Amino acid sequence: DTAVSQTPKYLVTQMGNDKSIKCEQNLGHDTMYWYKQDSKKFLKIMFSYNNKELIINETVPNRFSPKSPDKAHLNLHINSLELGDSAVYFCASSSLLGYGYTFGSGTRLTVV
Amino acid sequence: GQQVMQIPQYQHVQEGEDFTTYCNSSTTLSNIQWYKQRPGGHPVFLIQLVKSGEVKKQKRLTFQFGEAKKNSSLHITATQTTDVGTYFCAGTKEGGKLIFGQGTELSVKP
Protein backbone atom coordinates (compact mmCIF):
# COMPACT_ATOMS: atom_id res chain seq x y z
CA ASP A 1 0.00 0.00 0.00
CA THR A 2 2.50 2.60 -1.20
CA ALA A 3 1.28 6.08 -0.27
CA VAL A 4 3.11 8.00 -3.01
CA SER A 5 4.28 5.89 -5.93
CA GLN A 6 6.47 7.01 -8.80
CA THR A 7 7.32 5.25 -12.01
CA PRO A 8 9.78 4.46 -13.34
CA LYS A 9 12.33 4.07 -10.54
CA TYR A 10 15.24 4.32 -12.96
CA LEU A 11 15.39 6.02 -16.34
CA VAL A 12 18.43 6.04 -18.61
CA THR A 13 18.02 7.91 -21.87
CA GLN A 14 19.94 9.76 -24.54
CA MET A 15 20.23 13.50 -24.91
CA GLY A 16 17.45 15.01 -26.96
CA ASN A 17 14.85 12.40 -26.04
CA ASP A 18 11.48 13.15 -24.44
CA LYS A 19 10.47 11.24 -21.30
CA SER A 20 7.73 11.20 -18.68
CA ILE A 21 7.63 10.34 -15.00
CA LYS A 22 4.36 9.43 -13.34
CA CYS A 23 3.25 9.95 -9.75
CA GLU A 24 0.18 8.81 -7.88
CA GLN A 25 -0.83 9.27 -4.24
CA ASN A 26 -3.55 7.39 -2.35
CA LEU A 27 -3.49 9.59 0.76
CA GLY A 28 -6.33 11.85 -0.29
CA HIS A 29 -4.00 14.85 -0.21
CA ASP A 30 -4.92 18.00 -2.10
CA THR A 31 -1.40 19.19 -2.88
CA MET A 32 1.34 17.50 -4.90
CA TYR A 33 4.88 18.54 -5.74
CA TRP A 34 7.88 17.78 -7.89
CA TYR A 35 11.34 18.20 -6.37
CA LYS A 36 14.71 17.74 -8.03
CA GLN A 37 17.63 16.39 -5.97
CA ASP A 38 21.05 16.99 -7.48
CA SER A 39 24.27 15.08 -6.92
CA LYS A 40 24.97 17.15 -3.80
CA LYS A 41 21.59 16.06 -2.38
CA PHE A 42 20.12 19.55 -2.58
CA LEU A 43 16.31 19.36 -2.84
CA LYS A 44 14.85 22.07 -5.04
CA ILE A 45 11.15 22.56 -5.62
CA MET A 46 10.06 22.60 -9.24
CA PHE A 47 6.27 22.62 -9.25
CA SER A 48 3.31 22.39 -6.93
CA TYR A 49 -0.31 21.63 -7.72
CA ASN A 50 -3.30 22.06 -5.48
CA ASN A 51 -6.42 20.22 -6.58
CA LYS A 52 -5.19 20.04 -10.19
CA GLU A 53 -4.23 23.72 -10.30
CA LEU A 54 -0.64 24.88 -10.69
CA ILE A 55 0.28 27.06 -7.69
CA ILE A 56 4.08 27.02 -7.62
CA ASN A 57 6.18 27.17 -10.76
CA GLU A 58 9.84 27.78 -10.00
CA THR A 59 12.39 28.96 -12.55
CA VAL A 60 12.38 25.67 -14.39
CA PRO A 61 13.13 25.45 -18.14
CA ASN A 62 9.93 25.21 -20.15
CA ARG A 63 11.14 21.83 -21.40
CA PHE A 64 9.62 20.58 -18.14
CA SER A 65 5.84 20.40 -18.21
CA PRO A 66 3.80 19.05 -15.31
CA LYS A 67 0.29 17.70 -15.76
CA SER A 68 -2.27 16.86 -13.11
CA PRO A 69 -5.27 14.98 -14.55
CA ASP A 70 -6.80 14.73 -11.08
CA LYS A 71 -5.70 15.53 -7.54
CA ALA A 72 -4.25 12.05 -7.01
CA HIS A 73 -1.91 12.21 -10.00
CA LEU A 74 0.92 14.52 -11.00
CA ASN A 75 3.05 13.64 -13.99
CA LEU A 76 6.20 15.31 -15.28
CA HIS A 77 7.08 15.41 -18.96
CA ILE A 78 10.54 16.49 -20.05
CA ASN A 79 11.33 17.44 -23.65
CA SER A 80 14.74 17.51 -25.31
CA LEU A 81 16.60 16.03 -22.37
CA GLU A 82 20.01 17.51 -21.53
CA LEU A 83 22.94 16.11 -19.56
CA GLY A 84 22.24 18.57 -16.76
CA ASP A 85 18.79 17.07 -16.23
CA SER A 86 20.40 14.00 -14.67
CA ALA A 87 19.20 13.89 -11.07
CA VAL A 88 16.74 12.16 -8.77
CA TYR A 89 13.22 13.51 -9.16
CA PHE A 90 10.91 13.18 -6.17
CA CYS A 91 7.18 13.48 -6.16
CA ALA A 92 5.56 14.44 -2.85
CA SER A 93 2.14 15.23 -1.48
CA SER A 94 0.68 16.97 1.55
CA SER A 95 -2.75 17.66 2.94
CA LEU A 96 -1.97 21.38 3.17
CA LEU A 97 0.43 23.50 1.15
CA GLY A 98 3.81 23.46 2.88
CA TYR A 99 2.94 21.01 5.67
CA GLY A 100 4.33 17.50 6.34
CA TYR A 101 5.26 16.08 2.95
CA THR A 102 5.08 12.41 2.04
CA PHE A 103 7.67 11.65 -0.61
CA GLY A 104 7.69 8.99 -3.29
CA SER A 105 10.72 6.73 -3.66
CA GLY A 106 12.17 8.86 -6.44
CA THR A 107 13.08 8.46 -10.10
CA ARG A 108 16.78 8.41 -10.90
CA LEU A 109 17.15 9.99 -14.33
CA THR A 110 20.43 9.57 -16.17
CA VAL A 111 20.91 11.38 -19.46
CA VAL A 112 23.78 10.07 -21.57
CA GLY B 1 16.85 34.52 -2.81
CA GLN B 2 14.96 32.60 -0.21
CA GLN B 3 17.41 30.29 1.52
CA VAL B 4 17.58 28.03 4.49
CA MET B 5 21.15 27.39 5.59
CA GLN B 6 22.07 24.17 7.36
CA ILE B 7 25.35 23.20 9.04
CA PRO B 8 27.43 21.15 9.18
CA GLN B 9 27.36 19.53 5.77
CA TYR B 10 28.92 16.32 7.08
CA GLN B 11 29.31 14.86 10.56
CA HIS B 12 31.18 11.69 11.43
CA VAL B 13 30.66 10.35 14.96
CA GLN B 14 31.50 7.31 16.98
CA GLU B 15 28.50 5.26 18.01
CA GLY B 16 27.26 6.55 21.35
CA GLU B 17 28.34 10.15 20.74
CA ASP B 18 25.83 12.96 20.40
CA PHE B 19 25.05 14.79 17.15
CA THR B 20 23.56 18.20 16.39
CA THR B 21 22.60 19.90 13.14
CA TYR B 22 21.62 23.55 12.87
CA CYS B 23 19.32 25.39 10.53
CA ASN B 24 19.10 29.16 9.92
CA SER B 25 16.87 31.39 7.85
CA SER B 26 17.29 35.09 7.13
CA THR B 27 13.52 35.55 7.30
CA THR B 28 10.84 34.40 9.71
CA LEU B 29 9.42 30.97 9.02
CA SER B 30 5.80 29.88 9.40
CA ASN B 31 7.04 26.50 10.53
CA ILE B 32 10.10 24.29 10.40
CA GLN B 33 10.07 20.65 9.42
CA TRP B 34 12.72 17.96 9.70
CA TYR B 35 13.22 15.04 7.34
CA LYS B 36 15.58 12.06 7.30
CA GLN B 37 16.84 10.47 4.10
CA ARG B 38 18.59 7.13 4.39
CA PRO B 39 21.29 6.35 1.79
CA GLY B 40 19.54 5.48 -1.48
CA GLY B 41 16.16 6.34 0.01
CA HIS B 42 13.71 9.19 -0.01
CA PRO B 43 13.12 11.96 2.55
CA VAL B 44 10.87 10.86 5.40
CA PHE B 45 9.00 13.41 7.48
CA LEU B 46 10.10 13.42 11.12
CA ILE B 47 8.41 16.37 12.78
CA GLN B 48 7.02 19.88 12.39
CA LEU B 49 7.51 22.81 14.77
CA VAL B 50 5.20 25.79 14.60
CA LYS B 51 5.44 27.84 17.80
CA SER B 52 8.22 30.20 18.80
CA GLY B 53 10.61 28.47 21.23
CA GLU B 54 8.95 25.10 20.73
CA VAL B 55 10.82 21.97 21.80
CA LYS B 56 9.73 18.47 20.83
CA LYS B 57 11.25 15.08 21.57
CA GLN B 58 11.10 11.78 19.79
CA LYS B 59 12.99 9.17 21.82
CA ARG B 60 16.67 10.19 21.42
CA LEU B 61 15.87 13.08 19.04
CA THR B 62 15.25 16.62 20.34
CA PHE B 63 13.99 19.34 18.00
CA GLN B 64 14.00 23.06 18.81
CA PHE B 65 12.51 26.10 17.08
CA GLY B 66 14.09 29.43 17.92
CA GLU B 67 12.30 32.27 19.65
CA ALA B 68 12.45 34.43 16.53
CA LYS B 69 11.31 31.51 14.34
CA LYS B 70 14.41 31.89 12.20
CA ASN B 71 16.48 28.97 13.42
CA SER B 72 16.14 25.38 14.50
CA SER B 73 18.22 22.46 15.67
CA LEU B 74 18.04 18.69 15.79
CA HIS B 75 20.00 16.91 18.51
CA ILE B 76 20.48 13.15 18.66
CA THR B 77 21.63 11.70 21.96
CA ALA B 78 23.86 8.60 21.94
CA THR B 79 23.84 7.95 18.21
CA GLN B 80 23.30 4.46 16.84
CA THR B 81 24.20 3.01 13.45
CA THR B 82 20.52 3.18 12.51
CA ASP B 83 20.75 6.99 12.71
CA VAL B 84 22.91 7.08 9.57
CA GLY B 85 21.50 9.27 6.81
CA THR B 86 21.04 12.85 5.71
CA TYR B 87 18.94 15.12 7.91
CA PHE B 88 17.18 18.01 6.23
CA CYS B 89 15.46 20.96 7.77
CA ALA B 90 12.81 22.68 5.68
CA GLY B 91 11.13 25.98 6.34
CA THR B 92 7.77 27.15 5.09
CA LYS B 93 7.83 30.73 3.86
CA GLU B 94 5.31 33.11 2.34
CA GLY B 95 3.14 31.48 -0.29
CA GLY B 96 3.50 28.10 1.37
CA LYS B 97 6.73 27.21 -0.39
CA LEU B 98 8.79 24.66 1.54
CA ILE B 99 12.49 25.48 1.24
CA PHE B 100 14.94 22.74 2.15
CA GLY B 101 18.31 23.24 3.79
CA GLN B 102 21.34 21.62 2.20
CA GLY B 103 21.19 18.70 4.62
CA THR B 104 23.65 17.25 7.12
CA GLU B 105 25.02 13.83 6.25
CA LEU B 106 25.57 11.79 9.40
CA SER B 107 27.82 8.76 9.46
CA VAL B 108 28.17 6.63 12.59
CA LYS B 109 31.18 4.43 13.21
CA PRO B 110 30.34 1.32 15.24
PDB file of C-alpha atoms in Angstrom:
ATOM      1  CA  ASP A   1       0.000   0.000   0.000  1.00  0.00           C
ATOM      2  CA  THR A   2       2.496   2.604  -1.203  1.00  0.00           C
ATOM      3  CA  ALA A   3       1.278   6.080  -0.268  1.00  0.00           C
ATOM      4  CA  VAL A   4       3.108   8.000  -3.013  1.00  0.00           C
ATOM      5  CA  SER A   5       4.276   5.893  -5.933  1.00  0.00           C
ATOM      6  CA  GLN A   6       6.467   7.005  -8.797  1.00  0.00           C
ATOM      7  CA  THR A   7       7.321   5.251 -12.014  1.00  0.00           C
ATOM      8  CA  PRO A   8       9.776   4.463 -13.336  1.00  0.00           C
ATOM      9  CA  LYS A   9      12.325   4.071 -10.541  1.00  0.00           C
ATOM     10  CA  TYR A  10      15.236   4.324 -12.958  1.00  0.00           C
ATOM     11  CA  LEU A  11      15.391   6.022 -16.337  1.00  0.00           C
ATOM     12  CA  VAL A  12      18.433   6.042 -18.610  1.00  0.00           C
ATOM     13  CA  THR A  13      18.017   7.909 -21.866  1.00  0.00           C
ATOM     14  CA  GLN A  14      19.938   9.765 -24.537  1.00  0.00           C
ATOM     15  CA  MET A  15      20.234  13.504 -24.914  1.00  0.00           C
ATOM     16  CA  GLY A  16      17.454  15.009 -26.957  1.00  0.00           C
ATOM     17  CA  ASN A  17      14.851  12.396 -26.035  1.00  0.00           C
ATOM     18  CA  ASP A  18      11.484  13.148 -24.439  1.00  0.00           C
ATOM     19  CA  LYS A  19      10.471  11.243 -21.299  1.00  0.00           C
ATOM     20  CA  SER A  20       7.732  11.199 -18.679  1.00  0.00           C
ATOM     21  CA  ILE A  21       7.634  10.345 -14.997  1.00  0.00           C
ATOM     22  CA  LYS A  22       4.360   9.434 -13.344  1.00  0.00           C
ATOM     23  CA  CYS A  23       3.252   9.954  -9.751  1.00  0.00           C
ATOM     24  CA  GLU A  24       0.180   8.813  -7.878  1.00  0.00           C
ATOM     25  CA  GLN A  25      -0.831   9.269  -4.240  1.00  0.00           C
ATOM     26  CA  ASN A  26      -3.545   7.395  -2.350  1.00  0.00           C
ATOM     27  CA  LEU A  27      -3.486   9.592   0.757  1.00  0.00           C
ATOM     28  CA  GLY A  28      -6.332  11.847  -0.288  1.00  0.00           C
ATOM     29  CA  HIS A  29      -3.995  14.850  -0.211  1.00  0.00           C
ATOM     30  CA  ASP A  30      -4.920  17.995  -2.095  1.00  0.00           C
ATOM     31  CA  THR A  31      -1.396  19.185  -2.883  1.00  0.00           C
ATOM     32  CA  MET A  32       1.343  17.504  -4.896  1.00  0.00           C
ATOM     33  CA  TYR A  33       4.884  18.545  -5.737  1.00  0.00           C
ATOM     34  CA  TRP A  34       7.878  17.781  -7.889  1.00  0.00           C
ATOM     35  CA  TYR A  35      11.341  18.201  -6.370  1.00  0.00           C
ATOM     36  CA  LYS A  36      14.711  17.743  -8.025  1.00  0.00           C
ATOM     37  CA  GLN A  37      17.633  16.389  -5.971  1.00  0.00           C
ATOM     38  CA  ASP A  38      21.049  16.985  -7.477  1.00  0.00           C
ATOM     39  CA  SER A  39      24.266  15.079  -6.916  1.00  0.00           C
ATOM     40  CA  LYS A  40      24.974  17.154  -3.799  1.00  0.00           C
ATOM     41  CA  LYS A  41      21.593  16.058  -2.380  1.00  0.00           C
ATOM     42  CA  PHE A  42      20.116  19.554  -2.578  1.00  0.00           C
ATOM     43  CA  LEU A  43      16.308  19.362  -2.840  1.00  0.00           C
ATOM     44  CA  LYS A  44      14.850  22.070  -5.044  1.00  0.00           C
ATOM     45  CA  ILE A  45      11.150  22.560  -5.620  1.00  0.00           C
ATOM     46  CA  MET A  46      10.060  22.602  -9.240  1.00  0.00           C
ATOM     47  CA  PHE A  47       6.265  22.622  -9.247  1.00  0.00           C
ATOM     48  CA  SER A  48       3.313  22.394  -6.928  1.00  0.00           C
ATOM     49  CA  TYR A  49      -0.311  21.627  -7.725  1.00  0.00           C
ATOM     50  CA  ASN A  50      -3.301  22.064  -5.475  1.00  0.00           C
ATOM     51  CA  ASN A  51      -6.419  20.217  -6.577  1.00  0.00           C
ATOM     52  CA  LYS A  52      -5.188  20.035 -10.186  1.00  0.00           C
ATOM     53  CA  GLU A  53      -4.231  23.722 -10.301  1.00  0.00           C
ATOM     54  CA  LEU A  54      -0.641  24.884 -10.695  1.00  0.00           C
ATOM     55  CA  ILE A  55       0.282  27.057  -7.693  1.00  0.00           C
ATOM     56  CA  ILE A  56       4.078  27.020  -7.617  1.00  0.00           C
ATOM     57  CA  ASN A  57       6.182  27.172 -10.759  1.00  0.00           C
ATOM     58  CA  GLU A  58       9.840  27.776  -9.997  1.00  0.00           C
ATOM     59  CA  THR A  59      12.386  28.960 -12.550  1.00  0.00           C
ATOM     60  CA  VAL A  60      12.384  25.669 -14.390  1.00  0.00           C
ATOM     61  CA  PRO A  61      13.130  25.449 -18.143  1.00  0.00           C
ATOM     62  CA  ASN A  62       9.932  25.212 -20.154  1.00  0.00           C
ATOM     63  CA  ARG A  63      11.139  21.834 -21.400  1.00  0.00           C
ATOM     64  CA  PHE A  64       9.617  20.581 -18.136  1.00  0.00           C
ATOM     65  CA  SER A  65       5.838  20.400 -18.214  1.00  0.00           C
ATOM     66  CA  PRO A  66       3.796  19.049 -15.310  1.00  0.00           C
ATOM     67  CA  LYS A  67       0.290  17.704 -15.763  1.00  0.00           C
ATOM     68  CA  SER A  68      -2.272  16.860 -13.114  1.00  0.00           C
ATOM     69  CA  PRO A  69      -5.271  14.985 -14.555  1.00  0.00           C
ATOM     70  CA  ASP A  70      -6.804  14.732 -11.075  1.00  0.00           C
ATOM     71  CA  LYS A  71      -5.700  15.530  -7.538  1.00  0.00           C
ATOM     72  CA  ALA A  72      -4.251  12.050  -7.009  1.00  0.00           C
ATOM     73  CA  HIS A  73      -1.910  12.209 -10.003  1.00  0.00           C
ATOM     74  CA  LEU A  74       0.920  14.518 -11.004  1.00  0.00           C
ATOM     75  CA  ASN A  75       3.054  13.642 -13.994  1.00  0.00           C
ATOM     76  CA  LEU A  76       6.199  15.310 -15.279  1.00  0.00           C
ATOM     77  CA  HIS A  77       7.077  15.414 -18.960  1.00  0.00           C
ATOM     78  CA  ILE A  78      10.541  16.487 -20.047  1.00  0.00           C
ATOM     79  CA  ASN A  79      11.331  17.440 -23.648  1.00  0.00           C
ATOM     80  CA  SER A  80      14.738  17.510 -25.311  1.00  0.00           C
ATOM     81  CA  LEU A  81      16.601  16.034 -22.369  1.00  0.00           C
ATOM     82  CA  GLU A  82      20.012  17.514 -21.528  1.00  0.00           C
ATOM     83  CA  LEU A  83      22.940  16.113 -19.561  1.00  0.00           C
ATOM     84  CA  GLY A  84      22.235  18.574 -16.756  1.00  0.00           C
ATOM     85  CA  ASP A  85      18.790  17.071 -16.232  1.00  0.00           C
ATOM     86  CA  SER A  86      20.404  13.995 -14.671  1.00  0.00           C
ATOM     87  CA  ALA A  87      19.198  13.888 -11.073  1.00  0.00           C
ATOM     88  CA  VAL A  88      16.745  12.157  -8.775  1.00  0.00           C
ATOM     89  CA  TYR A  89      13.216  13.508  -9.159  1.00  0.00           C
ATOM     90  CA  PHE A  90      10.913  13.175  -6.169  1.00  0.00           C
ATOM     91  CA  CYS A  91       7.179  13.482  -6.156  1.00  0.00           C
ATOM     92  CA  ALA A  92       5.560  14.437  -2.846  1.00  0.00           C
ATOM     93  CA  SER A  93       2.142  15.232  -1.479  1.00  0.00           C
ATOM     94  CA  SER A  94       0.682  16.970   1.553  1.00  0.00           C
ATOM     95  CA  SER A  95      -2.747  17.659   2.944  1.00  0.00           C
ATOM     96  CA  LEU A  96      -1.973  21.379   3.172  1.00  0.00           C
ATOM     97  CA  LEU A  97       0.435  23.504   1.151  1.00  0.00           C
ATOM     98  CA  GLY A  98       3.813  23.461   2.884  1.00  0.00           C
ATOM     99  CA  TYR A  99       2.937  21.008   5.671  1.00  0.00           C
ATOM    100  CA  GLY A 100       4.330  17.499   6.340  1.00  0.00           C
ATOM    101  CA  TYR A 101       5.256  16.085   2.953  1.00  0.00           C
ATOM    102  CA  THR A 102       5.079  12.410   2.038  1.00  0.00           C
ATOM    103  CA  PHE A 103       7.669  11.652  -0.609  1.00  0.00           C
ATOM    104  CA  GLY A 104       7.692   8.994  -3.287  1.00  0.00           C
ATOM    105  CA  SER A 105      10.715   6.728  -3.657  1.00  0.00           C
ATOM    106  CA  GLY A 106      12.170   8.856  -6.441  1.00  0.00           C
ATOM    107  CA  THR A 107      13.075   8.456 -10.104  1.00  0.00           C
ATOM    108  CA  ARG A 108      16.775   8.410 -10.902  1.00  0.00           C
ATOM    109  CA  LEU A 109      17.145   9.991 -14.326  1.00  0.00           C
ATOM    110  CA  THR A 110      20.434   9.575 -16.170  1.00  0.00           C
ATOM    111  CA  VAL A 111      20.911  11.378 -19.459  1.00  0.00           C
ATOM    112  CA  VAL A 112      23.784  10.068 -21.574  1.00  0.00           C
TER     113      VAL A 112
ATOM    114  CA  GLY B   1      16.848  34.523  -2.812  1.00  0.00           C
ATOM    115  CA  GLN B   2      14.959  32.601  -0.209  1.00  0.00           C
ATOM    116  CA  GLN B   3      17.412  30.294   1.517  1.00  0.00           C
ATOM    117  CA  VAL B   4      17.576  28.026   4.487  1.00  0.00           C
ATOM    118  CA  MET B   5      21.150  27.386   5.594  1.00  0.00           C
ATOM    119  CA  GLN B   6      22.073  24.168   7.362  1.00  0.00           C
ATOM    120  CA  ILE B   7      25.345  23.195   9.043  1.00  0.00           C
ATOM    121  CA  PRO B   8      27.434  21.155   9.184  1.00  0.00           C
ATOM    122  CA  GLN B   9      27.360  19.526   5.767  1.00  0.00           C
ATOM    123  CA  TYR B  10      28.920  16.325   7.085  1.00  0.00           C
ATOM    124  CA  GLN B  11      29.309  14.861  10.558  1.00  0.00           C
ATOM    125  CA  HIS B  12      31.178  11.685  11.428  1.00  0.00           C
ATOM    126  CA  VAL B  13      30.657  10.352  14.957  1.00  0.00           C
ATOM    127  CA  GLN B  14      31.501   7.310  16.977  1.00  0.00           C
ATOM    128  CA  GLU B  15      28.499   5.262  18.007  1.00  0.00           C
ATOM    129  CA  GLY B  16      27.264   6.548  21.355  1.00  0.00           C
ATOM    130  CA  GLU B  17      28.339  10.149  20.738  1.00  0.00           C
ATOM    131  CA  ASP B  18      25.832  12.959  20.402  1.00  0.00           C
ATOM    132  CA  PHE B  19      25.053  14.794  17.154  1.00  0.00           C
ATOM    133  CA  THR B  20      23.556  18.201  16.394  1.00  0.00           C
ATOM    134  CA  THR B  21      22.603  19.897  13.136  1.00  0.00           C
ATOM    135  CA  TYR B  22      21.616  23.554  12.870  1.00  0.00           C
ATOM    136  CA  CYS B  23      19.318  25.389  10.527  1.00  0.00           C
ATOM    137  CA  ASN B  24      19.103  29.159   9.924  1.00  0.00           C
ATOM    138  CA  SER B  25      16.870  31.386   7.852  1.00  0.00           C
ATOM    139  CA  SER B  26      17.288  35.090   7.131  1.00  0.00           C
ATOM    140  CA  THR B  27      13.523  35.553   7.296  1.00  0.00           C
ATOM    141  CA  THR B  28      10.838  34.402   9.714  1.00  0.00           C
ATOM    142  CA  LEU B  29       9.421  30.967   9.018  1.00  0.00           C
ATOM    143  CA  SER B  30       5.800  29.878   9.397  1.00  0.00           C
ATOM    144  CA  ASN B  31       7.035  26.500  10.531  1.00  0.00           C
ATOM    145  CA  ILE B  32      10.105  24.290  10.397  1.00  0.00           C
ATOM    146  CA  GLN B  33      10.066  20.647   9.422  1.00  0.00           C
ATOM    147  CA  TRP B  34      12.717  17.958   9.696  1.00  0.00           C
ATOM    148  CA  TYR B  35      13.221  15.042   7.344  1.00  0.00           C
ATOM    149  CA  LYS B  36      15.575  12.059   7.296  1.00  0.00           C
ATOM    150  CA  GLN B  37      16.843  10.471   4.101  1.00  0.00           C
ATOM    151  CA  ARG B  38      18.589   7.128   4.390  1.00  0.00           C
ATOM    152  CA  PRO B  39      21.290   6.353   1.787  1.00  0.00           C
ATOM    153  CA  GLY B  40      19.535   5.483  -1.480  1.00  0.00           C
ATOM    154  CA  GLY B  41      16.160   6.343   0.011  1.00  0.00           C
ATOM    155  CA  HIS B  42      13.714   9.190  -0.015  1.00  0.00           C
ATOM    156  CA  PRO B  43      13.121  11.956   2.546  1.00  0.00           C
ATOM    157  CA  VAL B  44      10.867  10.858   5.396  1.00  0.00           C
ATOM    158  CA  PHE B  45       9.002  13.415   7.478  1.00  0.00           C
ATOM    159  CA  LEU B  46      10.097  13.415  11.121  1.00  0.00           C
ATOM    160  CA  ILE B  47       8.410  16.374  12.780  1.00  0.00           C
ATOM    161  CA  GLN B  48       7.018  19.879  12.389  1.00  0.00           C
ATOM    162  CA  LEU B  49       7.512  22.810  14.771  1.00  0.00           C
ATOM    163  CA  VAL B  50       5.204  25.795  14.595  1.00  0.00           C
ATOM    164  CA  LYS B  51       5.442  27.839  17.801  1.00  0.00           C
ATOM    165  CA  SER B  52       8.215  30.203  18.796  1.00  0.00           C
ATOM    166  CA  GLY B  53      10.607  28.469  21.228  1.00  0.00           C
ATOM    167  CA  GLU B  54       8.948  25.103  20.729  1.00  0.00           C
ATOM    168  CA  VAL B  55      10.825  21.968  21.804  1.00  0.00           C
ATOM    169  CA  LYS B  56       9.728  18.468  20.832  1.00  0.00           C
ATOM    170  CA  LYS B  57      11.252  15.077  21.573  1.00  0.00           C
ATOM    171  CA  GLN B  58      11.099  11.776  19.787  1.00  0.00           C
ATOM    172  CA  LYS B  59      12.993   9.166  21.824  1.00  0.00           C
ATOM    173  CA  ARG B  60      16.671  10.193  21.419  1.00  0.00           C
ATOM    174  CA  LEU B  61      15.870  13.082  19.040  1.00  0.00           C
ATOM    175  CA  THR B  62      15.247  16.621  20.338  1.00  0.00           C
ATOM    176  CA  PHE B  63      13.987  19.337  17.998  1.00  0.00           C
ATOM    177  CA  GLN B  64      13.999  23.058  18.809  1.00  0.00           C
ATOM    178  CA  PHE B  65      12.513  26.101  17.076  1.00  0.00           C
ATOM    179  CA  GLY B  66      14.094  29.431  17.916  1.00  0.00           C
ATOM    180  CA  GLU B  67      12.302  32.274  19.647  1.00  0.00           C
ATOM    181  CA  ALA B  68      12.450  34.428  16.527  1.00  0.00           C
ATOM    182  CA  LYS B  69      11.310  31.508  14.337  1.00  0.00           C
ATOM    183  CA  LYS B  70      14.414  31.888  12.199  1.00  0.00           C
ATOM    184  CA  ASN B  71      16.483  28.966  13.417  1.00  0.00           C
ATOM    185  CA  SER B  72      16.138  25.381  14.504  1.00  0.00           C
ATOM    186  CA  SER B  73      18.221  22.460  15.672  1.00  0.00           C
ATOM    187  CA  LEU B  74      18.040  18.693  15.791  1.00  0.00           C
ATOM    188  CA  HIS B  75      19.998  16.911  18.507  1.00  0.00           C
ATOM    189  CA  ILE B  76      20.478  13.155  18.659  1.00  0.00           C
ATOM    190  CA  THR B  77      21.634  11.696  21.963  1.00  0.00           C
ATOM    191  CA  ALA B  78      23.862   8.596  21.944  1.00  0.00           C
ATOM    192  CA  THR B  79      23.845   7.948  18.211  1.00  0.00           C
ATOM    193  CA  GLN B  80      23.299   4.459  16.842  1.00  0.00           C
ATOM    194  CA  THR B  81      24.203   3.011  13.451  1.00  0.00           C
ATOM    195  CA  THR B  82      20.515   3.177  12.513  1.00  0.00           C
ATOM    196  CA  ASP B  83      20.752   6.993  12.713  1.00  0.00           C
ATOM    197  CA  VAL B  84      22.909   7.077   9.571  1.00  0.00           C
ATOM    198  CA  GLY B  85      21.499   9.270   6.812  1.00  0.00           C
ATOM    199  CA  THR B  86      21.042  12.851   5.714  1.00  0.00           C
ATOM    200  CA  TYR B  87      18.942  15.117   7.913  1.00  0.00           C
ATOM    201  CA  PHE B  88      17.175  18.011   6.233  1.00  0.00           C
ATOM    202  CA  CYS B  89      15.463  20.961   7.774  1.00  0.00           C
ATOM    203  CA  ALA B  90      12.809  22.679   5.681  1.00  0.00           C
ATOM    204  CA  GLY B  91      11.127  25.979   6.339  1.00  0.00           C
ATOM    205  CA  THR B  92       7.772  27.151   5.092  1.00  0.00           C
ATOM    206  CA  LYS B  93       7.832  30.732   3.860  1.00  0.00           C
ATOM    207  CA  GLU B  94       5.305  33.115   2.337  1.00  0.00           C
ATOM    208  CA  GLY B  95       3.144  31.484  -0.288  1.00  0.00           C
ATOM    209  CA  GLY B  96       3.501  28.102   1.373  1.00  0.00           C
ATOM    210  CA  LYS B  97       6.726  27.212  -0.394  1.00  0.00           C
ATOM    211  CA  LEU B  98       8.788  24.656   1.541  1.00  0.00           C
ATOM    212  CA  ILE B  99      12.486  25.481   1.235  1.00  0.00           C
ATOM    213  CA  PHE B 100      14.941  22.744   2.151  1.00  0.00           C
ATOM    214  CA  GLY B 101      18.307  23.240   3.793  1.00  0.00           C
ATOM    215  CA  GLN B 102      21.337  21.620   2.198  1.00  0.00           C
ATOM    216  CA  GLY B 103      21.194  18.700   4.619  1.00  0.00           C
ATOM    217  CA  THR B 104      23.652  17.245   7.116  1.00  0.00           C
ATOM    218  CA  GLU B 105      25.017  13.827   6.253  1.00  0.00           C
ATOM    219  CA  LEU B 106      25.571  11.787   9.396  1.00  0.00           C
ATOM    220  CA  SER B 107      27.818   8.759   9.457  1.00  0.00           C
ATOM    221  CA  VAL B 108      28.165   6.626  12.587  1.00  0.00           C
ATOM    222  CA  LYS B 109      31.176   4.429  13.208  1.00  0.00           C
ATOM    223  CA  PRO B 110      30.338   1.319  15.239  1.00  0.00           C
TER     224      PRO B 110
END
